[in-house]
């Protein structure tokens, strides 16, 4: 089986590397020549546009920034659907609008192809380690076909139901995470202005009813260590909220 991968950014690049390290025959494309070279150095084959990837792939994967880019990659003149062979599958790991993936699934079905929406959670570290949670919206047969590939990039593969349900679950998750991160930031700032030690606040809250993943992951691993290297863009969170 040959697997294509379109979109080799912070998330997609690491997912594609794990597929290649697992021994899959991989063909890739991205707007970044540097990102493509990282994969070809691992033995992947490079193509110029999405249609070229689709033409030689049994399964195409994609990880893209937003709905508009995914729609163009899927349906554009040089997009996936223009060259995908009947019986092939497109697994999309992006976080986009549920309505869009349902539209794409209908168009793929007309051509005898399958479409799976499979947004992920776990961040860049999870993508690198292959420990992502994958929230999958797909028909049962497409899910069964996609799962062996997704198991190389995630440790929790959850079938949420039909196409679009994966995106719906991801948006619910990101809403909660975003709200919790803002709450942690505001609470710790309030405490600091009241004269409390950030370390004491962290140690106390994590043993109390205010404990949360956002506190543990963001305060413990970043704020208290003075590490403010970004791991997720604010405009992507804004996109999810919209």
GROMACS .gro file of C-alpha atoms in nm:
model
  242
    1UNK     CA    1   0.000   0.000   0.000
    2UNK     CA    2   0.125   0.349  -0.084
    3UNK     CA    3   0.025   0.632   0.150
    4UNK     CA    4   0.026   0.999   0.055
    5UNK     CA    5   0.065   1.286   0.300
    6UNK     CA    6  -0.024   1.648   0.220
    7UNK     CA    7   0.071   1.917   0.472
    8UNK     CA    8   0.397   1.873   0.659
    9UNK     CA    9   0.371   2.145   0.922
   10UNK     CA   10   0.427   2.117   1.297
   11UNK     CA   11   0.166   1.842   1.330
   12UNK     CA   12   0.157   1.684   0.985
   13UNK     CA   13   0.533   1.664   0.949
   14UNK     CA   14   0.569   1.463   1.268
   15UNK     CA   15   0.276   1.238   1.179
   16UNK     CA   16   0.424   1.171   0.836
   17UNK     CA   17   0.763   1.092   0.990
   18UNK     CA   18   0.602   0.832   1.215
   19UNK     CA   19   0.432   0.671   0.916
   20UNK     CA   20   0.764   0.654   0.735
   21UNK     CA   21   0.948   0.523   1.042
   22UNK     CA   22   0.684   0.250   1.063
   23UNK     CA   23   0.795   0.137   0.718
   24UNK     CA   24   0.505   0.267   0.509
   25UNK     CA   25   0.567   0.353   0.144
   26UNK     CA   26   0.514   0.729   0.164
   27UNK     CA   27   0.471   1.007  -0.094
   28UNK     CA   28   0.448   1.369   0.027
   29UNK     CA   29   0.397   1.729  -0.074
   30UNK     CA   30   0.404   2.065   0.106
   31UNK     CA   31   0.460   2.431   0.024
   32UNK     CA   32   0.780   2.417   0.234
   33UNK     CA   33   1.077   2.263   0.053
   34UNK     CA   34   1.253   2.222   0.389
   35UNK     CA   35   0.964   2.017   0.529
   36UNK     CA   36   0.958   1.799   0.218
   37UNK     CA   37   1.333   1.737   0.240
   38UNK     CA   38   1.300   1.615   0.600
   39UNK     CA   39   1.070   1.342   0.471
   40UNK     CA   40   1.266   1.256   0.158
   41UNK     CA   41   1.574   1.218   0.379
   42UNK     CA   42   1.376   0.940   0.552
   43UNK     CA   43   1.301   0.774   0.219
   44UNK     CA   44   0.969   0.931   0.123
   45UNK     CA   45   0.894   1.026  -0.238
   46UNK     CA   46   0.815   1.390  -0.315
   47UNK     CA   47   0.548   1.530  -0.547
   48UNK     CA   48   0.466   1.887  -0.645
   49UNK     CA   49   0.087   1.908  -0.606
   50UNK     CA   50  -0.191   1.720  -0.428
   51UNK     CA   51  -0.320   1.555  -0.748
   52UNK     CA   52   0.021   1.395  -0.809
   53UNK     CA   53   0.014   1.249  -0.459
   54UNK     CA   54  -0.340   1.119  -0.500
   55UNK     CA   55  -0.268   0.961  -0.838
   56UNK     CA   56  -0.017   0.716  -0.689
   57UNK     CA   57  -0.168   0.665  -0.341
   58UNK     CA   58  -0.409   0.407  -0.205
   59UNK     CA   59  -0.470   0.626   0.101
   60UNK     CA   60  -0.413   1.002   0.112
   61UNK     CA   61  -0.360   1.177   0.448
   62UNK     CA   62  -0.370   1.552   0.504
   63UNK     CA   63  -0.305   1.793   0.790
   64UNK     CA   64  -0.390   2.151   0.697
   65UNK     CA   65  -0.445   2.486   0.874
   66UNK     CA   66  -0.808   2.566   0.794
   67UNK     CA   67  -1.124   2.484   0.601
   68UNK     CA   68  -1.045   2.696   0.296
   69UNK     CA   69  -0.709   2.529   0.242
   70UNK     CA   70  -0.854   2.181   0.290
   71UNK     CA   71  -1.135   2.250   0.042
   72UNK     CA   72  -0.884   2.368  -0.219
   73UNK     CA   73  -0.653   2.071  -0.158
   74UNK     CA   74  -0.946   1.830  -0.187
   75UNK     CA   75  -1.151   1.984  -0.468
   76UNK     CA   76  -0.919   2.224  -0.654
   77UNK     CA   77  -0.810   2.178  -1.015
   78UNK     CA   78  -0.496   2.002  -0.893
   79UNK     CA   79  -0.664   1.864  -0.582
   80UNK     CA   80  -0.693   1.515  -0.440
   81UNK     CA   81  -1.032   1.426  -0.586
   82UNK     CA   82  -0.924   1.513  -0.940
   83UNK     CA   83  -0.680   1.221  -0.939
   84UNK     CA   84  -0.788   0.981  -0.663
   85UNK     CA   85  -0.872   0.634  -0.790
   86UNK     CA   86  -1.208   0.471  -0.705
   87UNK     CA   87  -1.178   0.262  -0.389
   88UNK     CA   88  -0.913   0.492  -0.242
   89UNK     CA   89  -0.942   0.678   0.087
   90UNK     CA   90  -0.866   1.030   0.211
   91UNK     CA   91  -0.797   1.069   0.585
   92UNK     CA   92  -0.790   1.431   0.698
   93UNK     CA   93  -0.629   1.518   1.034
   94UNK     CA   94  -0.708   1.892   1.017
   95UNK     CA   95  -0.941   2.078   1.255
   96UNK     CA   96  -1.209   2.230   1.030
   97UNK     CA   97  -1.583   2.288   0.999
   98UNK     CA   98  -1.803   1.977   1.036
   99UNK     CA   99  -2.020   2.094   0.745
  100UNK     CA  100  -1.718   2.100   0.512
  101UNK     CA  101  -1.609   1.742   0.578
  102UNK     CA  102  -1.965   1.621   0.526
  103UNK     CA  103  -1.970   1.805   0.191
  104UNK     CA  104  -1.637   1.647   0.096
  105UNK     CA  105  -1.755   1.301   0.197
  106UNK     CA  106  -2.055   1.332  -0.035
  107UNK     CA  107  -1.838   1.438  -0.327
  108UNK     CA  108  -1.585   1.160  -0.264
  109UNK     CA  109  -1.864   0.903  -0.244
  110UNK     CA  110  -1.987   1.009  -0.588
  111UNK     CA  111  -1.648   0.905  -0.724
  112UNK     CA  112  -1.641   0.577  -0.531
  113UNK     CA  113  -1.388   0.701  -0.276
  114UNK     CA  114  -1.401   0.732   0.102
  115UNK     CA  115  -1.341   1.037   0.321
  116UNK     CA  116  -1.254   1.024   0.693
  117UNK     CA  117  -1.234   1.325   0.924
  118UNK     CA  118  -0.984   1.253   1.198
  119UNK     CA  119  -0.879   1.561   1.396
  120UNK     CA  120  -0.620   1.499   1.664
  121UNK     CA  121  -0.537   1.615   2.016
  122UNK     CA  122  -0.205   1.599   2.195
  123UNK     CA  123  -0.004   1.883   2.045
  124UNK     CA  124   0.334   1.877   1.877
  125UNK     CA  125   0.483   1.656   2.146
  126UNK     CA  126   0.209   1.398   2.092
  127UNK     CA  127   0.254   1.416   1.716
  128UNK     CA  128   0.627   1.359   1.754
  129UNK     CA  129   0.585   1.071   1.999
  130UNK     CA  130   0.299   0.908   1.808
  131UNK     CA  131   0.069   0.931   2.112
  132UNK     CA  132  -0.209   1.150   1.975
  133UNK     CA  133  -0.579   1.103   2.044
  134UNK     CA  134  -0.762   1.072   1.712
  135UNK     CA  135  -1.134   1.158   1.696
  136UNK     CA  136  -1.270   0.985   1.389
  137UNK     CA  137  -1.582   1.054   1.185
  138UNK     CA  138  -1.628   0.786   0.919
  139UNK     CA  139  -1.844   0.512   0.779
  140UNK     CA  140  -1.766   0.179   0.947
  141UNK     CA  141  -1.584   0.032   0.648
  142UNK     CA  142  -1.368   0.341   0.598
  143UNK     CA  143  -1.285   0.348   0.969
  144UNK     CA  144  -1.167  -0.014   0.955
  145UNK     CA  145  -0.946   0.068   0.656
  146UNK     CA  146  -0.805   0.385   0.813
  147UNK     CA  147  -0.740   0.255   1.165
  148UNK     CA  148  -0.417   0.061   1.092
  149UNK     CA  149  -0.264   0.380   0.950
  150UNK     CA  150  -0.386   0.598   1.236
  151UNK     CA  151  -0.239   0.359   1.490
  152UNK     CA  152   0.107   0.474   1.380
  153UNK     CA  153   0.029   0.832   1.485
  154UNK     CA  154  -0.196   0.787   1.788
  155UNK     CA  155  -0.257   0.563   2.087
  156UNK     CA  156  -0.627   0.645   2.129
  157UNK     CA  157  -0.830   0.600   1.810
  158UNK     CA  158  -1.197   0.678   1.885
  159UNK     CA  159  -1.475   0.625   1.630
  160UNK     CA  160  -1.721   0.907   1.702
  161UNK     CA  161  -1.976   0.807   1.438
  162UNK     CA  162  -2.037   0.937   1.087
  163UNK     CA  163  -1.831   1.192   0.895
  164UNK     CA  164  -1.836   1.527   1.074
  165UNK     CA  165  -1.860   1.381   1.422
  166UNK     CA  166  -1.483   1.381   1.459
  167UNK     CA  167  -1.470   1.754   1.388
  168UNK     CA  168  -1.763   1.820   1.621
  169UNK     CA  169  -1.584   1.639   1.905
  170UNK     CA  170  -1.260   1.827   1.839
  171UNK     CA  171  -1.438   2.163   1.853
  172UNK     CA  172  -1.603   2.073   2.184
  173UNK     CA  173  -1.262   1.969   2.321
  174UNK     CA  174  -1.084   2.283   2.198
  175UNK     CA  175  -1.356   2.507   2.339
  176UNK     CA  176  -1.305   2.354   2.683
  177UNK     CA  177  -0.926   2.363   2.662
  178UNK     CA  178  -0.925   2.726   2.547
  179UNK     CA  179  -1.160   2.831   2.827
  180UNK     CA  180  -0.956   2.640   3.086
  181UNK     CA  181  -0.625   2.791   2.968
  182UNK     CA  182  -0.767   3.144   2.990
  183UNK     CA  183  -0.903   3.067   3.338
  184UNK     CA  184  -0.564   2.936   3.455
  185UNK     CA  185  -0.384   3.243   3.321
  186UNK     CA  186  -0.631   3.485   3.483
  187UNK     CA  187  -0.633   3.300   3.817
  188UNK     CA  188  -0.254   3.282   3.847
  189UNK     CA  189  -0.222   3.649   3.747
  190UNK     CA  190  -0.478   3.746   4.012
  191UNK     CA  191  -0.294   3.544   4.276
  192UNK     CA  192   0.043   3.694   4.184
  193UNK     CA  193  -0.099   4.045   4.213
  194UNK     CA  194  -0.232   3.953   4.555
  195UNK     CA  195   0.119   3.852   4.659
  196UNK     CA  196   0.095   3.474   4.627
  197UNK     CA  197   0.386   3.265   4.501
  198UNK     CA  198   0.314   3.102   4.161
  199UNK     CA  199   0.478   2.781   4.285
  200UNK     CA  200   0.268   2.774   4.602
  201UNK     CA  201  -0.047   2.843   4.400
  202UNK     CA  202   0.034   2.562   4.159
  203UNK     CA  203   0.114   2.310   4.433
  204UNK     CA  204  -0.202   2.402   4.625
  205UNK     CA  205  -0.449   2.415   4.335
  206UNK     CA  206  -0.336   2.086   4.185
  207UNK     CA  207  -0.432   1.918   4.515
  208UNK     CA  208  -0.762   2.109   4.535
  209UNK     CA  209  -1.091   2.139   4.346
  210UNK     CA  210  -0.945   2.392   4.100
  211UNK     CA  211  -0.711   2.130   3.949
  212UNK     CA  212  -0.727   2.077   3.573
  213UNK     CA  213  -0.527   1.952   3.276
  214UNK     CA  214  -0.465   2.313   3.173
  215UNK     CA  215  -0.311   2.392   3.512
  216UNK     CA  216  -0.097   2.077   3.515
  217UNK     CA  217   0.022   2.102   3.155
  218UNK     CA  218   0.055   2.477   3.106
  219UNK     CA  219   0.151   2.603   3.452
  220UNK     CA  220   0.363   2.305   3.555
  221UNK     CA  221   0.543   2.246   3.227
  222UNK     CA  222   0.572   2.602   3.097
  223UNK     CA  223   0.482   2.899   3.319
  224UNK     CA  224   0.675   2.793   3.629
  225UNK     CA  225   0.975   2.701   3.414
  226UNK     CA  226   0.975   3.038   3.239
  227UNK     CA  227   0.922   2.859   2.908
  228UNK     CA  228   0.696   3.065   2.684
  229UNK     CA  229   0.786   2.901   2.356
  230UNK     CA  230   0.456   2.882   2.165
  231UNK     CA  231   0.308   2.542   2.085
  232UNK     CA  232  -0.020   2.652   1.927
  233UNK     CA  233  -0.108   2.968   1.738
  234UNK     CA  234  -0.369   3.208   1.877
  235UNK     CA  235  -0.521   3.247   1.530
  236UNK     CA  236  -0.583   2.873   1.515
  237UNK     CA  237  -0.770   2.885   1.847
  238UNK     CA  238  -0.967   3.182   1.712
  239UNK     CA  239  -1.051   2.976   1.402
  240UNK     CA  240  -1.179   2.693   1.622
  241UNK     CA  241  -1.393   2.933   1.826
  242UNK     CA  242  -1.548   3.074   1.510
   0.00000   0.00000   0.00000
